[in-house]
Amino acid sequence: MTAVAACGGGGGASGGGGKAAADAINVLGCEPENPLIPADANEVCGGKVLDSLFTGLVEYDPDRNGEPVNAVASAIESKDSKVWTIKLNQGWKFHDGTEVKAKNFVDAWNWSAHSKNGMQNGSWFADIEGFSDVFTEDPDGDGPQKAPEPKSSTMKGLKVIDDYTFEVTLSHPVSVFPVKLGYTTFSPLPDSFFKDPEAFKKKPIGNGPFKFVDRKNQQYIHEEKFAEYKGARAAKVNKLNWKIYQNEDSAYADLVSGKLDFMESIPPSALSGDKWKTDLGERAISGQQMVFQSVTFPMYNKKIWGNAEWRKAISMAIDRDTITDKIFNKGRLPIKGWVAPGVTGAKDGACGEFCTYNPEKAKQLLAEAKQKGFTPPAELKLFYNADRGGHKEWTEAVANSVTQTFGGEVKMVATPYPTFDEFRAAINDHKMEGIYRTGWQADYPHIENFLNPLYKTGASSNDGLYSNKKLDAKLKDADKEVDPAKSQALYQEAEAMLAEDMNAIPLWYYGLQAGHSPNVKNVKVTPFGELDVTSVELNKS
């Protein structure tokens, strides 16, 4: 989903506390990093909220492993995978009562891609003809406000045909293009947004099953059912409260007691000995989800991280099997690639031996790096955020594994940032000296989603500034291939190329360890690991 998997929970929330109201459900949420504008959310916290507020041209059916199905769109057609004609269903409304029309998509995409607006996901529109006219790279890395002024405010590849039809011309064929269109970034924006974006930030107006009511930072976001919703998956509860905690264990205590109605990730303290299953009984939810955990190297810090043998050595120094057994009670499983299982095109094994714990080979690789003139620092830092997600235990375990492997020659220390906001700010500003915890939750169930956004040069979530022109070319070939089987094979070849550089270390993929309160029923978790907020119902018995 959105993006970098960074959400989690913690405790002590106000606003909607206590047992669920007669018409409301309380769901664990987390504070969004950016304002709730669709193209500005590339992390899970904002993405979850936006997914409830907006519906795109397509949506991903949770009952069919996230298969894309038309939603606002009545048809998405192309003869060559380059020129696409998109027709809309009539009668869709924004939460302000205005109708969703073709111009609302075209205007939103042009605004979101334009450099001066500084949207985190602006690069998602890079395949559209004329993107380079509205988007300019930031030459000094200090933010889009310092980039040269773009040539145009619109992309020539977007054309409104009539109120319910628009045409998209891409710079080259992209067979997977329709699959992407359910990602929140491609949502429409109402006319009122362009008149006053600042007012929208305070009270976002979407077209989804729920509409925004109010929020209090670090405490809650309140929504209510949109009665005029035209989609197939209308909400079954009248109110949805995202409760924000500062401590996971407090959130879990509220889940057990019924003060919180859903928690998507059980904290490590409750996983030990399957305590959570005893506590929750039939309310415990197990399964799999399209999410993987990794650590990423700041490739812009070449002095420390510029040697590939050194990066591979660290990967082989991590005992993934023991960590997933002890910390997660086998609820997460080691992975040997950069794509989560269950995703179309996923093929575990791309990382090969470099994702296998082998202390002797790790030491050998370090020796080879030193022979080439590399001098490892005596102490390394593995950064994580301390306020949500339960990352303390596993980052400490990874750091201990690396330290023990190298026998004290290199010491790794798990180092917290107090809050997720501070953590992400350092990442976005490219100020990371050490490696840092990362991950990815599928936005849509296709291998392309785990590669282009993360590892292509200049991509929106390529936080470590990794660049490999051969990989870029392979990904472009995969994008352009119209035969699905051939395209998948090319993406798999691109994934395998990541093992040459090891710019990010795959660790494990997430099993689902979630739970709900006795207040709700028909609780479904999507393949992306999130509550299907439109299916859940209040248990009135």
Coordinates of C-alpha atoms in Angstrom, one line a residue:
M1 CA 0.0 0.0 0.0
T2 CA 1.0 2.5 0.6
A3 CA 4.0 2.1 0.8
V4 CA 6.8 1.9 3.3
A5 CA 5.5 -0.4 6.0
A6 CA 5.9 1.9 9.0
C7 CA 2.7 1.6 10.9
G8 CA 2.1 0.1 14.2
G9 CA 0.6 1.1 17.4
G10 CA 1.0 2.0 20.9
G11 CA -1.0 3.1 23.8
G12 CA -2.8 5.7 25.6
A13 CA -5.2 7.2 23.1
S14 CA -8.0 9.5 23.7
G15 CA -11.0 10.3 21.5
G16 CA -13.4 7.4 21.1
G17 CA -12.1 5.6 24.1
G18 CA -13.9 2.9 26.0
K19 CA -16.1 0.2 24.4
A20 CA -17.3 0.8 20.8
A21 CA -20.3 3.1 20.6
A22 CA -23.5 1.6 19.3
D23 CA -22.7 2.7 15.8
A24 CA -18.9 2.9 15.7
I25 CA -15.8 0.8 15.6
N26 CA -12.4 1.7 17.0
V27 CA -9.4 0.6 14.9
L28 CA -5.7 0.9 15.7
G29 CA -4.3 3.7 13.6
C30 CA -1.1 5.7 13.6
E31 CA -0.3 9.4 12.9
P32 CA 0.1 10.1 9.2
E33 CA 3.4 11.5 8.2
N34 CA 2.0 14.0 5.7
P35 CA -1.3 15.8 5.1
L36 CA -4.1 13.5 3.8
I37 CA -3.6 14.3 0.1
P38 CA -3.5 11.1 -2.0
A39 CA -0.3 11.7 -3.8
D40 CA 1.6 12.7 -0.6
A41 CA 1.2 9.4 1.3
N42 CA 4.0 6.8 0.8
E43 CA 3.7 5.3 4.3
V44 CA 1.2 3.0 5.8
C45 CA -0.3 5.4 8.4
G46 CA -1.6 7.9 5.9
G47 CA -2.3 5.2 3.3
K48 CA -4.8 3.3 5.5
V49 CA -6.9 6.4 6.2
L50 CA -6.8 7.6 2.6
D51 CA -8.0 4.1 1.4
S52 CA -11.1 4.6 3.5
L53 CA -11.7 8.1 2.2
F54 CA -11.0 7.6 -1.5
T55 CA -12.0 5.1 -4.2
G56 CA -10.0 5.0 -7.4
L57 CA -10.7 3.8 -11.0
V58 CA -10.1 0.3 -9.8
E59 CA -10.0 -1.4 -6.4
Y60 CA -8.4 -4.5 -5.1
D61 CA -10.9 -7.3 -4.2
P62 CA -9.9 -8.7 -0.8
D63 CA -12.0 -11.8 -1.5
R64 CA -9.9 -12.6 -4.6
N65 CA -6.4 -12.1 -3.3
G66 CA -6.4 -8.4 -4.2
E67 CA -7.3 -8.9 -7.8
P68 CA -8.0 -5.5 -9.4
V69 CA -11.6 -4.8 -10.4
N70 CA -13.2 -1.7 -11.9
A71 CA -14.7 0.8 -9.4
V72 CA -15.2 4.4 -10.5
A73 CA -14.1 3.2 -14.0
S74 CA -16.6 1.4 -16.2
A75 CA -13.9 0.5 -18.7
I76 CA -10.1 0.8 -19.1
E77 CA -9.1 -0.1 -22.6
S78 CA -6.1 0.0 -24.9
K79 CA -5.0 -1.6 -28.2
D80 CA -1.3 -1.1 -27.6
S81 CA -0.8 -0.7 -23.8
K82 CA 0.3 2.9 -24.6
V83 CA -2.8 4.9 -25.3
W84 CA -5.6 4.1 -22.8
T85 CA -9.2 5.2 -22.9
I86 CA -10.8 5.4 -19.5
K87 CA -14.6 5.6 -19.1
L88 CA -16.2 6.5 -15.7
N89 CA -19.4 5.2 -14.1
Q90 CA -21.8 8.1 -13.7
G91 CA -23.3 9.2 -10.4
W92 CA -20.3 8.9 -8.2
K93 CA -20.1 11.8 -5.7
F94 CA -17.5 13.4 -3.6
H95 CA -18.2 13.9 0.0
D96 CA -19.1 17.6 -0.7
G97 CA -21.9 16.4 -3.0
T98 CA -20.2 17.3 -6.3
E99 CA -20.0 14.7 -9.0
V100 CA -16.8 12.8 -9.9
K101 CA -15.9 13.6 -13.5
A102 CA -13.0 12.9 -15.8
K103 CA -11.5 16.3 -15.2
N104 CA -11.2 15.4 -11.5
F105 CA -8.8 12.7 -12.3
V106 CA -6.9 14.6 -15.0
D107 CA -6.6 17.8 -12.8
A108 CA -5.5 15.7 -9.8
W109 CA -2.8 13.8 -11.7
N110 CA -1.4 17.0 -13.2
W111 CA -1.3 18.8 -9.9
S112 CA 0.2 15.8 -8.1
A113 CA 3.0 15.3 -10.7
H114 CA 4.0 19.0 -10.7
S115 CA 7.3 19.6 -8.9
K116 CA 6.3 22.8 -7.2
N117 CA 3.6 20.9 -5.2
G118 CA 6.2 18.6 -3.7
M119 CA 4.2 15.4 -3.5
Q120 CA 6.0 12.4 -2.2
N121 CA 4.5 10.2 -5.0
G122 CA 4.9 12.6 -7.9
S123 CA 7.1 10.1 -9.7
W124 CA 4.3 7.6 -10.0
F125 CA 3.1 9.6 -13.0
A126 CA 6.4 9.3 -14.8
D127 CA 5.1 6.9 -17.5
I128 CA 2.7 9.6 -18.8
E129 CA 3.7 11.4 -21.9
G130 CA 4.8 14.9 -20.9
F131 CA 5.8 14.1 -17.3
S132 CA 9.2 15.7 -17.8
D133 CA 7.4 19.0 -18.6
V134 CA 5.8 19.2 -15.2
F135 CA 8.4 17.4 -13.0
T136 CA 12.0 18.4 -12.6
E137 CA 14.6 16.6 -10.4
D138 CA 15.8 18.5 -7.3
P139 CA 19.4 19.2 -8.2
D140 CA 20.6 19.6 -4.6
G141 CA 18.5 17.1 -2.7
D142 CA 16.9 19.8 -0.4
G143 CA 13.4 19.5 -1.6
P144 CA 11.2 20.2 -4.7
Q145 CA 10.9 23.9 -3.8
K146 CA 14.5 24.4 -5.0
A147 CA 14.1 22.5 -8.3
P148 CA 14.0 24.5 -11.5
E149 CA 10.5 25.7 -12.6
P150 CA 8.9 23.0 -14.9
K151 CA 8.0 23.9 -18.5
S152 CA 4.3 23.3 -18.1
S153 CA 1.5 22.8 -15.5
T154 CA -0.1 19.9 -17.5
M155 CA 1.1 16.7 -19.1
K156 CA 0.2 16.4 -22.8
G157 CA -0.5 12.7 -22.3
L158 CA -3.7 13.5 -20.3
K159 CA -6.8 14.6 -22.3
V160 CA -10.4 15.0 -21.2
I161 CA -12.7 13.6 -23.9
D162 CA -16.0 14.4 -22.2
D163 CA -17.4 14.5 -18.6
Y164 CA -17.0 10.8 -18.2
T165 CA -14.1 9.9 -20.5
F166 CA -10.5 10.7 -20.5
E167 CA -7.5 9.5 -22.5
V168 CA -4.0 8.7 -21.1
T169 CA -1.1 8.4 -23.5
L170 CA 2.1 6.9 -22.0
S171 CA 5.6 7.6 -23.2
H172 CA 5.9 3.8 -23.9
P173 CA 3.7 0.8 -23.5
V174 CA 3.1 -0.3 -19.9
S175 CA 1.1 -3.5 -19.7
V176 CA 0.6 -3.3 -15.9
F177 CA -0.8 0.3 -16.0
P178 CA -4.4 -0.6 -15.3
V179 CA -3.3 -2.7 -12.2
K180 CA -1.7 0.4 -10.7
L181 CA -4.8 2.6 -10.9
G182 CA -6.3 1.5 -7.6
Y183 CA -3.3 2.9 -5.7
T184 CA -4.4 5.9 -3.7
T185 CA -2.0 8.3 -5.6
F186 CA -4.3 8.0 -8.7
S187 CA -7.4 9.1 -6.8
P188 CA -9.5 12.0 -8.1
L189 CA -9.7 15.3 -6.3
P190 CA -12.8 17.6 -6.1
D191 CA -12.9 21.0 -7.6
S192 CA -12.8 22.6 -4.1
F193 CA -9.3 21.2 -3.6
F194 CA -7.8 23.3 -6.3
K195 CA -9.5 26.4 -4.9
D196 CA -8.1 26.0 -1.4
P197 CA -5.6 23.1 -0.9
E198 CA -4.9 24.4 2.7
A199 CA -8.5 24.0 3.7
F200 CA -8.4 20.5 2.2
K201 CA -5.5 19.6 4.4
K202 CA -7.6 20.4 7.4
K203 CA -10.7 18.5 6.2
P204 CA -10.0 16.2 3.2
I205 CA -12.8 15.5 0.8
G206 CA -12.8 12.2 -0.9
N207 CA -15.2 9.9 -2.7
G208 CA -14.8 6.7 -0.7
P209 CA -17.0 4.7 1.7
F210 CA -16.2 6.9 4.7
K211 CA -15.9 10.7 5.0
F212 CA -13.6 12.7 7.2
V213 CA -15.1 14.2 10.4
D214 CA -12.3 15.5 12.6
R215 CA -8.9 14.6 14.1
K216 CA -6.6 15.3 17.0
N217 CA -2.9 14.7 16.3
Q218 CA -1.4 11.7 18.0
Q219 CA -4.8 10.8 19.4
Y220 CA -7.5 10.0 16.8
I221 CA -9.0 10.5 13.4
H222 CA -12.8 10.2 13.2
E223 CA -14.8 9.3 10.1
E224 CA -18.4 8.4 9.3
K225 CA -20.2 6.4 6.6
F226 CA -20.8 8.2 3.3
A227 CA -24.5 7.5 2.7
E228 CA -24.3 8.4 -1.0
Y229 CA -21.4 6.0 -1.8
K230 CA -21.9 4.3 -5.2
G231 CA -19.3 1.6 -4.9
A232 CA -19.9 -2.1 -4.5
R233 CA -18.3 -2.2 -1.1
A234 CA -20.3 0.3 1.0
A235 CA -19.6 0.6 4.7
K236 CA -21.7 -1.4 7.2
V237 CA -20.9 0.7 10.3
N238 CA -21.8 4.3 10.7
K239 CA -18.6 5.5 12.3
L240 CA -14.9 4.6 12.0
N241 CA -12.4 5.8 14.6
W242 CA -8.7 5.5 14.1
K243 CA -7.2 5.4 17.6
I244 CA -3.5 6.4 17.8
Y245 CA -1.4 5.0 20.6
Q246 CA 2.2 5.6 21.8
N247 CA 2.7 2.1 23.1
E248 CA 1.8 -1.2 21.4
D249 CA 1.3 -3.1 24.7
S250 CA -1.3 -0.5 25.8
A251 CA -3.1 -1.0 22.5
Y252 CA -3.0 -4.7 22.9
A253 CA -4.5 -4.4 26.5
D254 CA -7.4 -2.4 25.0
L255 CA -7.9 -5.0 22.3
V256 CA -8.2 -7.8 24.9
S257 CA -10.6 -5.8 27.1
G258 CA -12.7 -4.7 24.1
K259 CA -11.8 -1.0 24.1
L260 CA -10.1 -1.4 20.8
D261 CA -11.9 -3.4 18.0
F262 CA -9.1 -4.3 15.7
M263 CA -5.3 -4.5 15.8
E264 CA -3.4 -5.7 12.7
S265 CA -0.1 -6.6 14.3
I266 CA 0.2 -8.3 17.7
P267 CA 3.2 -7.0 19.7
P268 CA 6.1 -9.4 20.4
S269 CA 5.3 -9.4 24.2
A270 CA 2.0 -11.2 23.4
L271 CA 3.4 -13.5 20.7
S272 CA 5.7 -15.4 23.1
G273 CA 4.3 -18.8 23.9
D274 CA 1.2 -17.9 21.8
K275 CA -0.1 -15.8 24.7
W276 CA -2.2 -13.8 22.2
K277 CA -4.1 -16.9 21.1
T278 CA -4.9 -17.7 24.7
D279 CA -6.0 -14.1 25.4
L280 CA -8.1 -13.7 22.2
G281 CA -9.3 -17.3 21.5
E282 CA -11.5 -17.3 18.4
R283 CA -10.8 -13.6 18.0
A284 CA -7.2 -14.3 17.0
I285 CA -6.5 -14.0 13.3
S286 CA -3.7 -15.9 11.5
G287 CA -2.6 -15.9 7.9
Q288 CA -0.2 -14.2 5.5
Q289 CA 0.1 -10.8 4.0
M290 CA 1.9 -9.1 1.1
V291 CA 4.4 -7.3 3.4
F292 CA 8.2 -7.8 3.8
Q293 CA 10.7 -6.4 6.2
S294 CA 14.2 -5.2 5.2
V295 CA 17.0 -2.9 6.2
T296 CA 18.3 -0.3 3.7
F297 CA 21.8 1.2 3.2
P298 CA 22.1 4.9 2.6
M299 CA 24.0 4.6 -0.6
Y300 CA 24.8 8.3 -0.6
N301 CA 27.2 7.6 2.3
K302 CA 29.7 6.0 0.1
K303 CA 32.6 6.1 2.6
I304 CA 30.8 3.6 4.9
W305 CA 28.5 1.7 2.5
G306 CA 30.2 1.9 -0.9
N307 CA 31.5 -1.6 -1.0
A308 CA 29.2 -4.4 -2.2
E309 CA 31.1 -7.2 -0.5
W310 CA 30.7 -5.4 2.8
R311 CA 27.0 -5.0 2.3
K312 CA 26.7 -8.7 1.4
A313 CA 28.7 -9.6 4.5
I314 CA 26.3 -7.9 6.8
S315 CA 23.4 -9.7 5.1
M316 CA 25.0 -13.1 5.7
A317 CA 25.8 -12.2 9.3
I318 CA 22.0 -12.0 10.1
D319 CA 20.5 -15.2 11.6
R320 CA 17.0 -14.8 10.2
D321 CA 15.8 -18.2 11.3
T322 CA 16.5 -17.7 15.0
I323 CA 15.2 -14.1 15.0
T324 CA 11.9 -15.0 13.5
D325 CA 11.5 -18.1 15.8
K326 CA 12.4 -16.3 19.0
I327 CA 11.0 -12.8 18.4
F328 CA 8.0 -13.5 16.3
N329 CA 7.2 -17.1 17.4
K330 CA 7.5 -18.1 13.7
G331 CA 4.8 -15.6 12.8
R332 CA 7.2 -14.1 10.2
L333 CA 9.3 -16.3 7.9
P334 CA 12.8 -15.6 6.4
I335 CA 12.7 -14.4 2.8
K336 CA 15.3 -14.8 0.0
G337 CA 14.1 -12.1 -2.3
W338 CA 12.7 -8.6 -2.5
V339 CA 9.1 -9.5 -3.3
A340 CA 6.5 -10.9 -0.8
P341 CA 4.8 -14.2 -1.4
G342 CA 1.3 -14.2 -2.9
V343 CA 2.2 -11.3 -5.2
T344 CA 1.8 -12.0 -9.0
G345 CA 5.3 -12.7 -10.2
A346 CA 6.8 -13.5 -6.8
K347 CA 9.6 -16.0 -7.0
D348 CA 11.6 -16.5 -3.8
G349 CA 15.3 -17.1 -4.2
A350 CA 16.5 -14.0 -6.0
C351 CA 18.8 -13.1 -3.1
G352 CA 20.4 -16.6 -3.2
E353 CA 23.2 -17.4 -0.7
F354 CA 23.4 -13.8 0.4
C355 CA 20.2 -14.1 2.3
T356 CA 21.4 -17.2 4.1
Y357 CA 23.1 -17.0 7.6
N358 CA 26.7 -18.0 7.1
P359 CA 29.1 -16.5 9.5
E360 CA 32.2 -17.9 7.9
K361 CA 31.3 -16.6 4.4
A362 CA 30.3 -13.2 6.0
K363 CA 33.9 -13.0 7.4
Q364 CA 35.3 -14.0 4.1
L365 CA 33.4 -11.3 2.3
L366 CA 34.5 -8.7 4.8
A367 CA 38.2 -9.8 4.2
E368 CA 37.7 -9.4 0.5
A369 CA 36.3 -5.9 1.0
K370 CA 39.3 -5.0 3.1
Q371 CA 41.7 -6.3 0.5
K372 CA 40.2 -3.8 -1.9
G373 CA 41.0 -1.0 0.5
F374 CA 37.8 -0.8 2.5
T375 CA 38.1 -0.1 6.2
P376 CA 34.9 -1.0 8.2
P377 CA 33.9 1.3 11.0
A378 CA 34.3 -0.1 14.5
E379 CA 30.7 0.7 15.3
L380 CA 27.6 0.7 13.1
K381 CA 24.1 1.9 13.8
L382 CA 20.9 0.3 12.9
F383 CA 18.2 2.9 13.1
Y384 CA 14.5 2.4 13.9
N385 CA 11.6 4.4 15.3
A386 CA 10.7 3.6 18.9
D387 CA 7.1 4.8 19.1
R388 CA 5.3 2.3 16.9
G389 CA 5.5 -1.1 15.2
G390 CA 7.4 -3.2 17.8
H391 CA 10.8 -2.8 16.1
K392 CA 13.0 -2.6 19.2
E393 CA 13.3 -6.4 19.8
W394 CA 14.1 -7.5 16.3
T395 CA 16.5 -4.6 15.5
E396 CA 18.4 -5.4 18.7
A397 CA 18.5 -9.1 17.6
V398 CA 19.8 -8.2 14.2
A399 CA 22.5 -6.0 15.7
N400 CA 23.6 -8.7 18.1
S401 CA 23.8 -11.3 15.3
V402 CA 26.0 -9.0 13.2
T403 CA 28.2 -8.1 16.2
Q404 CA 28.7 -11.8 17.2
T405 CA 29.5 -12.8 13.6
F406 CA 32.4 -10.4 13.3
G407 CA 33.7 -11.2 16.7
G408 CA 33.8 -7.7 18.0
E409 CA 35.8 -6.3 15.0
V410 CA 32.6 -4.6 14.0
K411 CA 29.9 -3.7 16.5
M412 CA 26.3 -2.9 15.5
V413 CA 24.0 -1.0 17.8
A414 CA 20.2 -0.7 17.4
T415 CA 19.6 3.0 17.7
P416 CA 16.1 4.5 18.1
Y417 CA 14.6 7.7 16.9
P418 CA 12.0 8.7 19.5
T419 CA 9.2 9.1 16.9
F420 CA 8.3 7.9 13.5
D421 CA 8.1 11.6 12.3
E422 CA 11.7 12.2 13.3
F423 CA 12.8 8.9 11.8
R424 CA 11.1 9.6 8.4
A425 CA 12.4 13.2 8.4
A426 CA 16.0 12.0 8.6
I427 CA 15.4 9.4 5.9
N428 CA 13.6 12.0 3.6
D429 CA 16.4 14.5 4.2
H430 CA 19.1 11.8 3.4
K431 CA 20.8 12.2 6.7
M432 CA 21.1 8.6 7.7
E433 CA 24.6 7.6 8.6
G434 CA 23.8 4.0 9.5
I435 CA 21.4 1.4 8.0
Y436 CA 17.8 1.7 8.9
R437 CA 14.7 -0.5 9.1
T438 CA 12.5 -0.4 6.0
G439 CA 9.8 -2.6 4.5
W440 CA 7.1 -2.6 1.9
Q441 CA 3.4 -3.3 2.0
A442 CA 2.0 -4.0 -1.5
D443 CA -0.1 -1.2 -3.0
Y444 CA -1.3 -3.7 -5.6
P445 CA -0.5 -7.5 -6.0
H446 CA 2.2 -7.4 -8.7
I447 CA 5.9 -7.8 -8.7
E448 CA 6.4 -4.4 -10.4
N449 CA 5.1 -2.7 -7.2
F450 CA 8.0 -4.1 -5.2
L451 CA 10.7 -3.0 -7.7
N452 CA 10.0 0.3 -9.6
P453 CA 9.0 2.4 -6.6
L454 CA 11.9 1.2 -4.4
Y455 CA 14.9 0.6 -6.6
K456 CA 14.5 2.5 -9.9
T457 CA 16.7 5.6 -10.0
G458 CA 14.8 8.6 -8.7
A459 CA 11.7 6.6 -7.6
S460 CA 9.5 8.0 -4.9
S461 CA 10.4 5.5 -2.2
N462 CA 14.1 5.0 -3.2
D463 CA 15.1 6.5 0.1
G464 CA 18.7 5.3 0.0
L465 CA 19.3 7.0 -3.4
Y466 CA 20.3 3.7 -5.0
S467 CA 21.1 3.9 -8.7
N468 CA 21.9 1.2 -11.2
K469 CA 21.4 2.1 -14.9
K470 CA 21.4 -1.6 -16.0
L471 CA 18.6 -2.3 -13.5
D472 CA 16.7 0.8 -14.8
A473 CA 17.0 -0.5 -18.3
K474 CA 15.7 -4.0 -17.3
L475 CA 12.8 -2.6 -15.4
K476 CA 11.9 -0.4 -18.4
D477 CA 12.0 -3.5 -20.7
A478 CA 9.7 -5.2 -18.2
D479 CA 7.3 -2.2 -18.2
K480 CA 7.1 -2.1 -22.0
E481 CA 6.6 -5.9 -22.5
V482 CA 2.8 -6.4 -23.3
D483 CA 2.9 -10.2 -22.8
P484 CA 2.2 -10.7 -19.1
A485 CA 4.3 -13.9 -18.8
K486 CA 7.3 -12.3 -20.6
S487 CA 6.9 -9.1 -18.5
Q488 CA 6.9 -11.0 -15.3
A489 CA 10.0 -12.9 -16.3
L490 CA 11.8 -9.6 -17.0
Y491 CA 10.8 -8.2 -13.6
Q492 CA 12.2 -11.4 -12.0
E493 CA 15.4 -10.9 -13.9
A494 CA 15.5 -7.3 -12.6
E495 CA 14.9 -8.5 -9.0
A496 CA 17.8 -11.0 -9.3
M497 CA 20.1 -8.1 -10.3
L498 CA 19.6 -6.6 -6.8
A499 CA 21.7 -9.4 -5.3
E500 CA 24.8 -7.9 -7.2
D501 CA 24.6 -4.7 -5.2
M502 CA 22.6 -5.7 -2.1
N503 CA 21.5 -2.1 -1.5
A504 CA 18.8 -3.4 0.8
I505 CA 18.8 -6.6 2.8
P506 CA 15.6 -8.7 2.7
L507 CA 14.8 -10.2 6.1
W508 CA 11.4 -11.8 6.3
Y509 CA 7.9 -11.6 5.2
Y510 CA 4.9 -11.0 7.5
G511 CA 2.6 -13.7 8.6
L512 CA -0.7 -12.3 9.8
Q513 CA -1.1 -12.1 13.6
A514 CA -4.0 -9.8 14.2
G515 CA -7.1 -9.8 16.5
H516 CA -10.4 -8.2 17.1
S517 CA -12.7 -7.4 20.0
P518 CA -16.0 -9.2 20.8
N519 CA -17.8 -6.0 19.7
V520 CA -17.4 -6.8 15.9
K521 CA -18.1 -9.6 13.5
N522 CA -17.5 -10.4 9.8
V523 CA -13.9 -9.2 10.3
K524 CA -11.9 -9.7 7.1
V525 CA -8.2 -8.8 6.6
T526 CA -7.1 -7.9 3.1
P527 CA -4.1 -9.6 1.4
F528 CA -2.3 -6.4 2.2
G529 CA -2.6 -7.0 5.9
E530 CA -5.3 -4.4 6.7
L531 CA -8.8 -4.5 8.0
D532 CA -11.4 -4.4 5.3
V533 CA -13.3 -1.6 6.9
T534 CA -16.3 -1.9 4.6
S535 CA -17.0 -5.5 5.6
V536 CA -16.8 -5.4 9.4
E537 CA -20.1 -5.2 11.3
L538 CA -21.0 -4.4 14.9
N539 CA -21.9 -7.5 16.9
K540 CA -25.2 -6.5 18.4
S541 CA -26.0 -9.9 20.0

